[in-house]
XYZ file of C-alpha atoms in Angstrom:
266
model
C 120.541 -5.162 -80.515
C 119.741 -1.980 -78.579
C 116.351 -1.892 -76.958
C 114.059 1.076 -77.307
C 114.535 3.408 -74.305
C 110.935 2.920 -73.175
C 111.342 -0.868 -73.305
C 113.927 -0.681 -70.542
C 111.218 0.675 -68.256
C 108.672 -2.010 -69.156
C 109.080 -4.102 -66.004
C 108.992 -1.141 -63.639
C 106.045 0.340 -65.563
C 104.041 -2.845 -65.047
C 105.029 -3.150 -61.389
C 104.050 0.446 -60.675
C 101.177 0.711 -63.144
C 99.090 -2.211 -61.887
C 98.765 -1.094 -58.223
C 98.485 2.601 -59.136
C 95.773 1.881 -61.725
C 93.866 -0.252 -59.230
C 94.238 2.449 -56.578
C 93.042 5.308 -58.771
C 90.474 3.628 -61.019
C 89.426 0.655 -58.893
C 86.802 2.504 -56.803
C 84.944 3.405 -60.020
C 84.320 -0.277 -60.738
C 83.774 -1.495 -57.190
C 80.496 -2.230 -55.482
C 79.542 -0.411 -52.290
C 81.131 -3.157 -50.186
C 78.073 -3.838 -48.035
C 77.353 -7.297 -49.467
C 78.620 -10.148 -47.300
C 78.955 -13.910 -47.608
C 80.572 -16.632 -45.504
C 83.882 -15.523 -43.994
C 87.065 -16.892 -45.577
C 85.199 -18.766 -48.282
C 86.192 -19.451 -51.891
C 82.695 -19.772 -53.295
C 81.441 -18.912 -56.760
C 81.215 -15.237 -57.573
C 84.311 -14.411 -55.531
C 87.436 -14.762 -57.716
C 89.742 -14.255 -54.713
C 87.339 -15.480 -52.055
C 85.965 -13.528 -49.100
C 87.639 -11.830 -46.150
C 87.241 -12.211 -42.390
C 83.708 -10.773 -42.378
C 82.568 -12.281 -45.691
C 83.249 -9.326 -48.022
C 84.500 -10.003 -51.538
C 88.305 -9.726 -51.526
C 88.537 -8.428 -55.112
C 86.033 -5.691 -54.347
C 88.020 -4.737 -51.253
C 91.199 -4.611 -53.366
C 89.499 -2.241 -55.813
C 88.413 -0.001 -52.947
C 91.483 -0.214 -50.713
C 94.434 1.126 -52.682
C 93.672 4.811 -52.973
C 94.215 5.673 -49.309
C 97.611 3.950 -49.151
C 98.963 5.275 -52.457
C 97.706 8.854 -52.084
C 98.922 9.107 -48.484
C 102.386 7.728 -49.286
C 102.792 9.962 -52.353
C 101.577 13.041 -50.464
C 103.892 12.378 -47.514
C 106.910 11.821 -49.785
C 106.190 14.972 -51.780
C 105.769 17.005 -48.588
C 109.066 15.642 -47.274
C 111.042 16.841 -50.300
C 109.199 20.156 -50.545
C 110.388 20.937 -47.017
C 113.768 19.165 -47.074
C 115.270 20.547 -50.306
C 115.173 24.267 -49.365
C 116.097 23.379 -45.781
C 119.123 21.362 -46.925
C 120.127 24.038 -49.443
C 120.066 26.709 -46.750
C 122.187 24.596 -44.390
C 124.611 23.498 -47.102
C 125.189 26.850 -48.752
C 125.390 29.127 -45.733
C 128.851 30.195 -44.634
C 127.555 31.089 -41.186
C 128.312 28.229 -38.780
C 125.840 29.520 -36.180
C 123.031 29.544 -38.762
C 123.988 26.026 -39.849
C 123.708 24.823 -36.244
C 120.379 26.585 -35.718
C 118.974 25.041 -38.894
C 120.220 21.484 -38.314
C 119.962 20.883 -34.554
C 116.129 20.706 -34.361
C 116.332 17.693 -36.681
C 118.314 15.790 -34.048
C 115.278 15.984 -31.776
C 113.113 14.371 -34.445
C 115.744 11.665 -35.051
C 115.723 10.820 -31.350
C 112.001 9.943 -31.404
C 111.201 6.459 -32.802
C 108.787 6.611 -35.734
C 106.480 3.992 -34.240
C 106.246 6.008 -31.032
C 105.064 8.984 -33.076
C 102.465 6.801 -34.773
C 101.215 5.436 -31.457
C 100.965 8.975 -30.122
C 99.068 9.962 -33.256
C 96.701 7.014 -32.867
C 95.690 8.204 -29.416
C 95.482 11.947 -30.146
C 94.617 12.716 -33.772
C 93.822 9.705 -35.971
C 93.350 11.795 -39.122
C 94.828 11.138 -42.574
C 96.130 14.709 -42.907
C 97.989 14.391 -39.626
C 99.303 11.006 -40.790
C 100.751 12.624 -43.922
C 102.458 15.217 -41.751
C 103.887 12.651 -39.334
C 105.272 10.437 -42.125
C 106.840 13.512 -43.730
C 108.289 14.579 -40.368
C 109.805 11.151 -39.752
C 111.585 11.223 -43.134
C 112.544 14.902 -42.993
C 115.825 14.697 -41.000
C 117.423 12.087 -43.273
C 116.461 13.907 -46.471
C 117.645 17.272 -45.133
C 121.003 15.734 -44.235
C 121.341 14.248 -47.726
C 120.476 17.596 -49.327
C 122.881 19.433 -47.031
C 125.747 17.040 -47.817
C 125.121 17.384 -51.553
C 124.866 21.178 -51.309
C 128.112 21.382 -49.287
C 129.979 19.473 -51.977
C 128.462 21.420 -54.860
C 128.894 24.834 -53.259
C 132.657 24.227 -53.014
C 133.036 23.856 -56.784
C 134.937 26.520 -58.728
C 131.828 27.306 -60.770
C 129.976 28.382 -57.616
C 132.911 30.479 -56.465
C 132.972 32.156 -59.891
C 129.251 32.918 -59.661
C 129.731 34.444 -56.219
C 132.590 36.619 -57.491
C 130.291 37.836 -60.267
C 127.866 39.031 -57.618
C 125.194 36.333 -58.007
C 122.978 35.917 -54.947
C 122.925 32.718 -52.933
C 119.286 32.146 -53.874
C 120.087 32.432 -57.580
C 123.068 30.071 -57.292
C 121.025 27.579 -55.299
C 118.082 27.532 -57.693
C 119.978 27.622 -60.991
C 123.056 25.513 -60.256
C 123.106 23.639 -56.949
C 119.509 22.359 -56.893
C 119.578 20.986 -60.484
C 122.929 19.322 -59.781
C 121.370 17.567 -56.777
C 118.724 15.794 -58.859
C 120.630 12.522 -59.281
C 121.365 12.332 -55.566
C 117.735 13.000 -54.721
C 116.528 10.482 -57.313
C 118.746 7.812 -55.762
C 117.154 8.524 -52.394
C 113.575 9.027 -53.576
C 112.820 5.383 -54.387
C 113.965 4.193 -50.973
C 112.227 7.085 -49.247
C 108.928 6.337 -51.010
C 109.196 2.678 -50.018
C 109.758 3.711 -46.414
C 106.716 5.979 -46.591
C 104.592 3.119 -47.938
C 105.546 0.804 -45.099
C 105.135 3.539 -42.484
C 101.653 4.300 -43.819
C 100.961 0.552 -43.837
C 102.078 0.328 -40.208
C 99.750 3.197 -39.372
C 96.915 1.351 -41.098
C 97.624 -1.687 -38.905
C 97.127 0.615 -35.917
C 93.948 2.059 -37.403
C 95.478 5.504 -37.944
C 94.341 7.506 -40.968
C 91.501 5.171 -41.969
C 87.982 4.834 -40.683
C 87.127 1.649 -38.757
C 86.141 -1.044 -41.253
C 87.265 1.022 -44.258
C 88.899 -0.756 -47.179
C 92.689 -0.479 -47.191
C 95.360 -2.819 -48.582
C 97.564 -2.652 -45.505
C 94.611 -3.083 -43.152
C 93.458 -6.069 -45.232
C 96.740 -7.852 -44.510
C 96.345 -7.268 -40.783
C 92.640 -8.059 -40.549
C 92.811 -11.278 -42.569
C 96.052 -12.779 -41.241
C 94.138 -15.080 -38.894
C 92.696 -16.845 -41.948
C 95.924 -17.030 -43.928
C 95.821 -20.815 -44.199
C 92.065 -20.922 -44.793
C 91.826 -18.264 -47.502
C 95.304 -16.894 -48.335
C 94.184 -14.575 -51.166
C 92.757 -12.097 -48.673
C 96.317 -11.503 -47.429
C 98.420 -12.357 -50.490
C 96.718 -10.087 -53.053
C 97.000 -6.775 -51.127
C 100.480 -7.685 -49.863
C 101.709 -8.414 -53.401
C 100.310 -5.106 -54.667
C 102.161 -3.164 -51.960
C 105.406 -5.015 -52.730
C 104.957 -4.480 -56.486
C 104.587 -0.742 -55.993
C 107.689 -0.510 -53.806
C 109.902 -2.584 -56.092
C 108.606 -0.894 -59.243
C 109.360 2.619 -58.016
C 112.908 1.664 -57.043
C 113.515 -0.105 -60.364
C 112.295 2.940 -62.288
C 114.638 5.320 -60.467
C 117.571 2.896 -60.756
C 116.994 2.670 -64.498
C 116.751 6.441 -64.813
C 119.994 6.917 -62.881
C 121.817 4.457 -65.143
C 120.486 6.214 -68.216
C 121.594 9.608 -66.907
C 125.051 8.219 -66.182
C 125.278 6.739 -69.665
C 125.605 3.193 -68.374
C 124.285 0.635 -70.851
C 122.934 -2.702 -69.801
């Protein structure tokens, strides 16, 4: 019996929907976070216990998802907004000098370890907007290379040659033929890229970059409460599970979409 198309996305919808819903709506139902109890306790009134300074873990979960999710989504979107036209330009140009000029600066970025950039950011400009830019910059070279490789292959097709012979401009060919044909390649990369952005943002949160000291954040919760893992594990487990759910769910959704586009039935 064939399942309804939407049913095939049920698992990924739940995995993505739960953390995203908590991140976006959770702050509306959370308290101000100033109330404190005994640290790492499991007393009444705290369904998931308290954290390292006695704050309610569930309340911190409601407050702590927005920064991680919004930053990771913004950084991923910024990466592709910059990388797709960059990769198209490099892949469709027939000028080797221009190709070198466009691609060589990316080698400099590749040579700098991402954690080194984060440490530099932590000491110079610990701001969430700068964090979004750094995460996007770290992912930019890989995505540009993927876009360039896809554009090189697509621009060699007879259809593109026919469009050029008809006098179509490179911009028109890129926007109407090459870019749409790259969607499956980009979708295959997007899930992995978003997961990488999540963990890079989480690493930044461990370093205190992009969040105010003491602010609620899922990644920071894991770091701050790890000393009490065996006393009160929920303070670490709950935020960690939400981050993992989001990463797995996004990749499952894109994998399912790619199979559907390819006409592969499961």
